[in-house]
Coordinates of C-alpha atoms in Angstrom, one line a residue:
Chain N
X1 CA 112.8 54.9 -16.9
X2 CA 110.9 58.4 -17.4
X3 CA 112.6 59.8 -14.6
X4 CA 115.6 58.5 -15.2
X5 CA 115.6 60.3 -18.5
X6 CA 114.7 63.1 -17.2
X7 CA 117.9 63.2 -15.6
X8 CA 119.5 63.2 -18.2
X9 CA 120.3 65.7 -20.8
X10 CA 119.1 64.9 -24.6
X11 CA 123.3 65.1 -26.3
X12 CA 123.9 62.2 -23.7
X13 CA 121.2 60.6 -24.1
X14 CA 121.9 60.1 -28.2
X15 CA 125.4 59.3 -26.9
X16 CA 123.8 56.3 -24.9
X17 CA 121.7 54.9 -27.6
X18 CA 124.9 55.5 -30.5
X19 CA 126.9 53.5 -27.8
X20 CA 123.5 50.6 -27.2
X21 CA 123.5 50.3 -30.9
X22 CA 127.6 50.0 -31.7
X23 CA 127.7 52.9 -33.7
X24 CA 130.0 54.7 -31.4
X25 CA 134.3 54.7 -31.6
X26 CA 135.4 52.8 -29.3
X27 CA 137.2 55.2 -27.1
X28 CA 133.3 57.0 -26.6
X29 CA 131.6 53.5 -25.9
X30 CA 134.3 53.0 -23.4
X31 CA 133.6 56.5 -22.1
X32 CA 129.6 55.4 -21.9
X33 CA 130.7 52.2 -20.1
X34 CA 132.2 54.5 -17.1
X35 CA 129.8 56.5 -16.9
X36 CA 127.4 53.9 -17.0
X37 CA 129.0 52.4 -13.7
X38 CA 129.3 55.6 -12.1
X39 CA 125.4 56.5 -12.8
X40 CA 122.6 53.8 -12.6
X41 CA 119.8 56.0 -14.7
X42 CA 122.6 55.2 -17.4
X43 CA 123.5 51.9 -17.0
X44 CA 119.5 51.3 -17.4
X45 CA 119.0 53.2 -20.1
X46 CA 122.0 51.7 -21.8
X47 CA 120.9 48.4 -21.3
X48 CA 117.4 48.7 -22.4
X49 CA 118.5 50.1 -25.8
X50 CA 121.1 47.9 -25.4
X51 CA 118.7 45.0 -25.6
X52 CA 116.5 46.1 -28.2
X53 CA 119.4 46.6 -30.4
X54 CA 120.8 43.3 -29.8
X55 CA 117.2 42.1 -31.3
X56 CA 117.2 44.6 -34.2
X57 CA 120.3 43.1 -35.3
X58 CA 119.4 39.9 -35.0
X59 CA 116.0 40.5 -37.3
X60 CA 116.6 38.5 -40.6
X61 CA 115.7 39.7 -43.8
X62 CA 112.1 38.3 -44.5
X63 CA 112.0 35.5 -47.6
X64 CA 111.0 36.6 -50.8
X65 CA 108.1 34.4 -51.8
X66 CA 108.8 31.5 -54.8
X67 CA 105.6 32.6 -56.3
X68 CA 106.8 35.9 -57.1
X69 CA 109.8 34.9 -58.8
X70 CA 107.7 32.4 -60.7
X71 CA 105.5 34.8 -61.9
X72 CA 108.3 37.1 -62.7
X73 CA 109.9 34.2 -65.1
X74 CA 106.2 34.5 -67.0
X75 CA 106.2 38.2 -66.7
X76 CA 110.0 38.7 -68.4
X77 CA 109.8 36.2 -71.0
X78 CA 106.0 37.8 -72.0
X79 CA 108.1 41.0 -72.5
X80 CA 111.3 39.5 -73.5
X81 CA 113.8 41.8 -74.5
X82 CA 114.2 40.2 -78.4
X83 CA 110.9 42.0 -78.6
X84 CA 112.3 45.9 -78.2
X85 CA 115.5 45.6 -79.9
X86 CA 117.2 48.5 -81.5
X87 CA 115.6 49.8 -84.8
X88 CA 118.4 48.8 -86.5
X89 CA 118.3 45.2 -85.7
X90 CA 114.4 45.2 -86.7
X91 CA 116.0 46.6 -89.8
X92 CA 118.3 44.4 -90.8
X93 CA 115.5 41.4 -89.3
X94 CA 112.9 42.4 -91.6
X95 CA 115.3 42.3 -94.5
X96 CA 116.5 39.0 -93.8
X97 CA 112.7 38.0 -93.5
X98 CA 111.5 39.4 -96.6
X99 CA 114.4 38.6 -99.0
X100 CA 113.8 34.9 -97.6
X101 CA 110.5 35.2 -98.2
X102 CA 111.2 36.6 -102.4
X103 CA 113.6 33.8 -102.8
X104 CA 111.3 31.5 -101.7
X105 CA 108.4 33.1 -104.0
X106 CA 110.9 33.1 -106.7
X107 CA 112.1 29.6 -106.6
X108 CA 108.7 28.0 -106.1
X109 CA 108.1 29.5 -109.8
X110 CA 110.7 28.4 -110.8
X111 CA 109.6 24.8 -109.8
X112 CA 106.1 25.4 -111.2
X113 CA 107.5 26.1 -115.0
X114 CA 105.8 23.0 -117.2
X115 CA 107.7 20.9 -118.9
X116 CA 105.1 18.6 -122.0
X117 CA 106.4 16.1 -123.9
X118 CA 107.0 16.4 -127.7
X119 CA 103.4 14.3 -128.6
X120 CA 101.4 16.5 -126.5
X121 CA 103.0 19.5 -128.0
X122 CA 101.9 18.1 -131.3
X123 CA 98.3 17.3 -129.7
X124 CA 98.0 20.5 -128.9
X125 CA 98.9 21.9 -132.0
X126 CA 96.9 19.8 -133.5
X127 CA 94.0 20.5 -131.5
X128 CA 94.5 24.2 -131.8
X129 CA 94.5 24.0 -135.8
X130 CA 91.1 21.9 -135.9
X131 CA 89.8 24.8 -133.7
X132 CA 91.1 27.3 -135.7
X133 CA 90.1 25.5 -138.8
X134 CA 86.0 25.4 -137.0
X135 CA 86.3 29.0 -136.4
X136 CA 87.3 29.7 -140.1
X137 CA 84.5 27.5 -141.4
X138 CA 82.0 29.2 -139.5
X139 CA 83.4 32.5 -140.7
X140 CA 83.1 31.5 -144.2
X141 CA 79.7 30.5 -143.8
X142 CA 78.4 33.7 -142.4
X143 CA 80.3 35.9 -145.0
X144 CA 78.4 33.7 -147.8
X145 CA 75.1 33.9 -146.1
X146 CA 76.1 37.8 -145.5
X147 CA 76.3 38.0 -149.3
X148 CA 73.9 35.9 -150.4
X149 CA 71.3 36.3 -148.2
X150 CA 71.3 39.4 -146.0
X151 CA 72.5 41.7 -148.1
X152 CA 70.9 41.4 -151.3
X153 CA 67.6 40.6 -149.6
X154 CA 67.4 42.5 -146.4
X155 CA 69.6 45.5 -147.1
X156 CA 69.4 45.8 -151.0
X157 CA 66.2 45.7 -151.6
X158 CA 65.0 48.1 -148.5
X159 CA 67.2 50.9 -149.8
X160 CA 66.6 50.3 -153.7
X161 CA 63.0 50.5 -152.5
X162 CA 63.7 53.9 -150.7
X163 CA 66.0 55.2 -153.3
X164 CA 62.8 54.4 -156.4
X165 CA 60.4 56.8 -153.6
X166 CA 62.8 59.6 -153.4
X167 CA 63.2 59.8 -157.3
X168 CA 59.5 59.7 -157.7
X169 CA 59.1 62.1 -155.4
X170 CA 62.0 64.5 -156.6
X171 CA 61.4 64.0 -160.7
X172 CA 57.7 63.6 -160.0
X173 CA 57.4 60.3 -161.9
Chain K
X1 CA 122.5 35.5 -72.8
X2 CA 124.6 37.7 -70.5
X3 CA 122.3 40.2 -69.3
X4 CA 119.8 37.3 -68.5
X5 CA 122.7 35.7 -66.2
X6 CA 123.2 39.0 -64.7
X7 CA 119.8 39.3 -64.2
X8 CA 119.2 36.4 -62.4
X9 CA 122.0 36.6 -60.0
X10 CA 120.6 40.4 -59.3
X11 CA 117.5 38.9 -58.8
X12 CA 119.0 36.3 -56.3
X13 CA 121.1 39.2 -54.7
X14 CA 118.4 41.5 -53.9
X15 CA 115.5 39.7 -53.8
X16 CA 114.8 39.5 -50.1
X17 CA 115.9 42.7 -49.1
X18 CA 113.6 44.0 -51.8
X19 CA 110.8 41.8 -50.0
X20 CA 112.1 42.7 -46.6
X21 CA 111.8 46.1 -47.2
X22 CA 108.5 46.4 -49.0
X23 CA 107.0 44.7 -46.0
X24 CA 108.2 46.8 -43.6
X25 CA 106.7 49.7 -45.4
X26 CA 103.2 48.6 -46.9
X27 CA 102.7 46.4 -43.8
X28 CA 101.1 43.2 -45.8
X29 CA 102.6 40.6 -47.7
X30 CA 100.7 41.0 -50.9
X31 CA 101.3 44.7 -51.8
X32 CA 104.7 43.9 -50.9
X33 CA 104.8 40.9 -53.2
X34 CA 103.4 42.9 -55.7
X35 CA 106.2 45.4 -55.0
X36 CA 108.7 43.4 -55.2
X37 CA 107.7 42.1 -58.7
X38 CA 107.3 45.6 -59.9
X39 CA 110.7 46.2 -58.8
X40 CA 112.3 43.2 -60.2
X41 CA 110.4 43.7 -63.7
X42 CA 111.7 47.2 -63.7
X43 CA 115.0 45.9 -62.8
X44 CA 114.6 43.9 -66.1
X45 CA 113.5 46.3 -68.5
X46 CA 116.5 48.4 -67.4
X47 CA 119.2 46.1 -67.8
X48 CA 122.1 47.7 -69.4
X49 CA 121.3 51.3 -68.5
X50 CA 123.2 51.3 -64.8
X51 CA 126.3 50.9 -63.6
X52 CA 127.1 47.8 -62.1
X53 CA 128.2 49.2 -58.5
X54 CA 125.2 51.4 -58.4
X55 CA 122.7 48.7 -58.9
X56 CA 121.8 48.4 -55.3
X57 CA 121.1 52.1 -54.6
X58 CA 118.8 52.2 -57.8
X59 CA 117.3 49.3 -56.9
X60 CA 116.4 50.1 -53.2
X61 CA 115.5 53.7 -54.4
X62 CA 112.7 51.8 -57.2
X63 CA 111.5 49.9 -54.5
X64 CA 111.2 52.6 -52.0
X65 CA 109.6 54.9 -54.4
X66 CA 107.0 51.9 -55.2
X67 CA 106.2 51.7 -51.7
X68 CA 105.6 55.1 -51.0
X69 CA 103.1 55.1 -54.4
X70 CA 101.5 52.2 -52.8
X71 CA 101.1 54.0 -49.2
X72 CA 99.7 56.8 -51.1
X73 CA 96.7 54.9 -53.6
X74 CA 95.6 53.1 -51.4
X75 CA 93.2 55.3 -49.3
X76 CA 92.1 51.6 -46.6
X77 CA 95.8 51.2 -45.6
X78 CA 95.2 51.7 -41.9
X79 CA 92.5 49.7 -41.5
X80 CA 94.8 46.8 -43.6
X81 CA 97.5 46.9 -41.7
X82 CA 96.0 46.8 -38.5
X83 CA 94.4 44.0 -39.3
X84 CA 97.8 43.0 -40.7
X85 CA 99.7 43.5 -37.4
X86 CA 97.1 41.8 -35.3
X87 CA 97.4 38.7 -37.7
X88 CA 101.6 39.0 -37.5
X89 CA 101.2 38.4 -33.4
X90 CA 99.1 35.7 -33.5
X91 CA 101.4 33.9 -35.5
X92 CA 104.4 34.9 -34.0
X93 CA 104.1 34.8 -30.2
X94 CA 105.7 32.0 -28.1
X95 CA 103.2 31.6 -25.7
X96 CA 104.9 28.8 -23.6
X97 CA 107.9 31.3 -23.9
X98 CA 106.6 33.7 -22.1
X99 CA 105.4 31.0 -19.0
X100 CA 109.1 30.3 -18.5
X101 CA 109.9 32.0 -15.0
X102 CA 113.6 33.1 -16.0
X103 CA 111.8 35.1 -19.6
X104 CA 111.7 38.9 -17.7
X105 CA 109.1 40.8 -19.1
X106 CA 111.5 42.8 -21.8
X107 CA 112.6 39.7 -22.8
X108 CA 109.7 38.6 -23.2
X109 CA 109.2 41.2 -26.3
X110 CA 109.6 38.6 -29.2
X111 CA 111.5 39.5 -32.5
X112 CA 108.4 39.7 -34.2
X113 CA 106.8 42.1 -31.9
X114 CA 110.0 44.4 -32.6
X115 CA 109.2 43.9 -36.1
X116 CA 105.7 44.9 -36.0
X117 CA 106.8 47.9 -33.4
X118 CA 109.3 48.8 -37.0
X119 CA 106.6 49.0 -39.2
X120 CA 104.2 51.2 -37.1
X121 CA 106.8 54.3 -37.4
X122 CA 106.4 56.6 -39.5
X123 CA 107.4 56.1 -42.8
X124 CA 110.3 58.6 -42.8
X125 CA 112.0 57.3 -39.9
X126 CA 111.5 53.7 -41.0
X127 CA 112.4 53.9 -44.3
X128 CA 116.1 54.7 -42.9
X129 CA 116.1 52.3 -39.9
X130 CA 114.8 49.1 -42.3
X131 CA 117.8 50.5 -44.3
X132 CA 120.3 50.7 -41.7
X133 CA 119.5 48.1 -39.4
X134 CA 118.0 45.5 -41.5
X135 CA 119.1 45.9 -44.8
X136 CA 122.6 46.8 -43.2
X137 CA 122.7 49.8 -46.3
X138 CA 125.9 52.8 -45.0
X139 CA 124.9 56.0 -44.0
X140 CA 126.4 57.3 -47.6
X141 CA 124.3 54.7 -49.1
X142 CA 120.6 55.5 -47.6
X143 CA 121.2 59.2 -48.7
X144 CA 121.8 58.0 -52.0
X145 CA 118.7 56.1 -52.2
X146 CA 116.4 58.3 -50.5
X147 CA 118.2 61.3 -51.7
X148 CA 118.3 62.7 -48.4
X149 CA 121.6 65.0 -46.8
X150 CA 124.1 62.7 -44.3
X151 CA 123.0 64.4 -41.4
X152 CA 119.5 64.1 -42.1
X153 CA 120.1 60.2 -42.9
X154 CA 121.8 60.2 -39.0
X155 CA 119.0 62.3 -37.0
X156 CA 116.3 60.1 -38.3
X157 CA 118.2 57.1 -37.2
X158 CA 118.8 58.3 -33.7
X159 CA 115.0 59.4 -33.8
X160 CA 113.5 56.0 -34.9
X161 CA 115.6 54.2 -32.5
X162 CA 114.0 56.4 -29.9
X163 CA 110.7 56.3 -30.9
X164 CA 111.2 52.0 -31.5
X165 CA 112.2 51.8 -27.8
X166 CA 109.1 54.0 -26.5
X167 CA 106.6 51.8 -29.0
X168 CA 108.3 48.5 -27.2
X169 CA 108.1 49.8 -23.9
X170 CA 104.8 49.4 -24.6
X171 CA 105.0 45.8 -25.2
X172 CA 106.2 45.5 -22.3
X173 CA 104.3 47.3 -20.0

């Protein structure tokens, strides 16, 4: 086929393989057909590429594989799209979120208020005026052992006993 | 709800030409697979920001651009994809085919042997013919998605169809 190619020139030789491969008009394929009959280095090129592109076109496109597909479901739901919506939808999300979660807050509170009956009201009150009432006697007892005991016998006497040296000391008798 | 409907069909839509594709141009099935997951993830993160009719264009561009990252980090890629190729023939050769008396020796070059003949040229030229003759992408379209000019888009194809036919003369010889 080299010298066959030789032959011929390189503008017909692209015309040849255009013509193999269909990609020529019809009136220049027809014009590649005659001189194809006339010259045989033609007619062998022609066929040879002829041939090969018969094959090329008949090459299917290869199968994409399940697996990568299946991965790909694991892949686009990982970074679904809910995830990088518009800053205004994470806006107007959170808000919805967090007012929820007040309302919630608030109305548990609500729920949690006590409600006693009238006798344990009056237990309690009860209860806090006997406490009150301990607390008062135990003040009362320390003010009278303030004033009875503390005062006249560990404060009193101390400074009256001070008080007697200083005027000895200052009248000198 | 939508977008994950329109999603999915994409997905079905493009799926296999994405794989296709990928394989033709990293040469092995898993960088490929991992292509084409990268691609459809992108696809997914992106819905909504393309035009419906130019979906195919940006999706072919993503996955060619992928590729050609992957070609690029990783430095043992010839080694791979010899290894690759040698693993592809096993597989795919019809050896009683090739006993039968009437199988001449071109026809004897299987589909897969064209295939693996595709991926071993150069990544310029192939990236246009997997486009054109596999993917079945216009000429208008491939210079969208490799951003390449029309004429440039054309040369290579004429180019990789002649350097496709010397690589399976091979095969045949």
């Amino acid at each position: 086929m080299q010298s066959n190619k030789n032959k011929i020139d390189e503008e017909t030789l692209d015309r040849i393989i255009s013509a193999a491969y269909k990609d020529a008009g019809l009136i220049e394929r027809l014009k590649i057909y005659f001189l194809a009959k006339k010259n045989a280095g033609v007619k062998s090129i022609y066929n040879e590429y002829r041939t090969n592109a018969d094959r090329v076109k008949k090459i299917p496109p290869e199968e994409c594989p399940d697996s990568v597909i299946e991965s790909l479901k694991i892949k686009t739901m990982k970074e679904n799209k809910f995830f990088i919506l518009k800053p205004a939808y994470v806006f107007i999300i959170s808000l919805i979120v967090i007012s929820t979660f007040i309302a919630v807050l608030l109305y548990q509170n609500k729920e949690k208020k006590p409600t006693y009956s009238r006798a344990e009201i009056e237990l309690a009150e009860k209860q806090v005026k006997e406490s009150l009432a301990i607390v008062n006697r135990i003040f009362k007892r320390t003010e009278s052992l303030i004033q009875e005991e503390v005062l006249p016998k560990r404060v009193g006497k101390p400074i009256h006993k001070s008080l007697s040296i200083i005027n000895e000391v200052l009248i000198g008798g | 709800m939508l977008e994950t409907l329109g999603y999915k069909s994409l997905v079905n839509r493009y799926k296999n030409q994405i794989f296709s594709y990928a394989l033709y141009m990293v040469k092995n099935r898993m960088d490929a697979e991992d292509v084409s997951q990268e691609v459809l993830i992108r696809l997914w993160k992106n819905m909504g920001k393309f035009k419906l009719p130019a979906v195919g264009s940006w999706i072919m561009r993503t996955t060619h651009n992928l590729c050609i990252d992957y070609l690029r980090r990783d430095q043992t890629m010839k080694q791979r994809s010899i290894f690759i190729d040698e693993d592809f023939e096993d597989r795919i050769i019809d050896g009683n085919k090739l006993n039968q008396p009437e199988v001449t020796t071109l026809q004897s070059i299987t589909i897969e042997k064209i295939k693996t003949a595709i991926q071993k040229l150069p990544e310029n030229l192939k990236s246009v013919f997997v486009l054109y003759e596999i993917e079945g992408f216009k000429y208008k379209e491939i210079s969208d998605v490799l951003d390449m000019p029309l004429n440039s888009v054309k040369v290579y194809i004429l180019r990789a169809r002649k350097k496709l036919q010397e690589e399976l003369k091979g095969y045949a010889e």
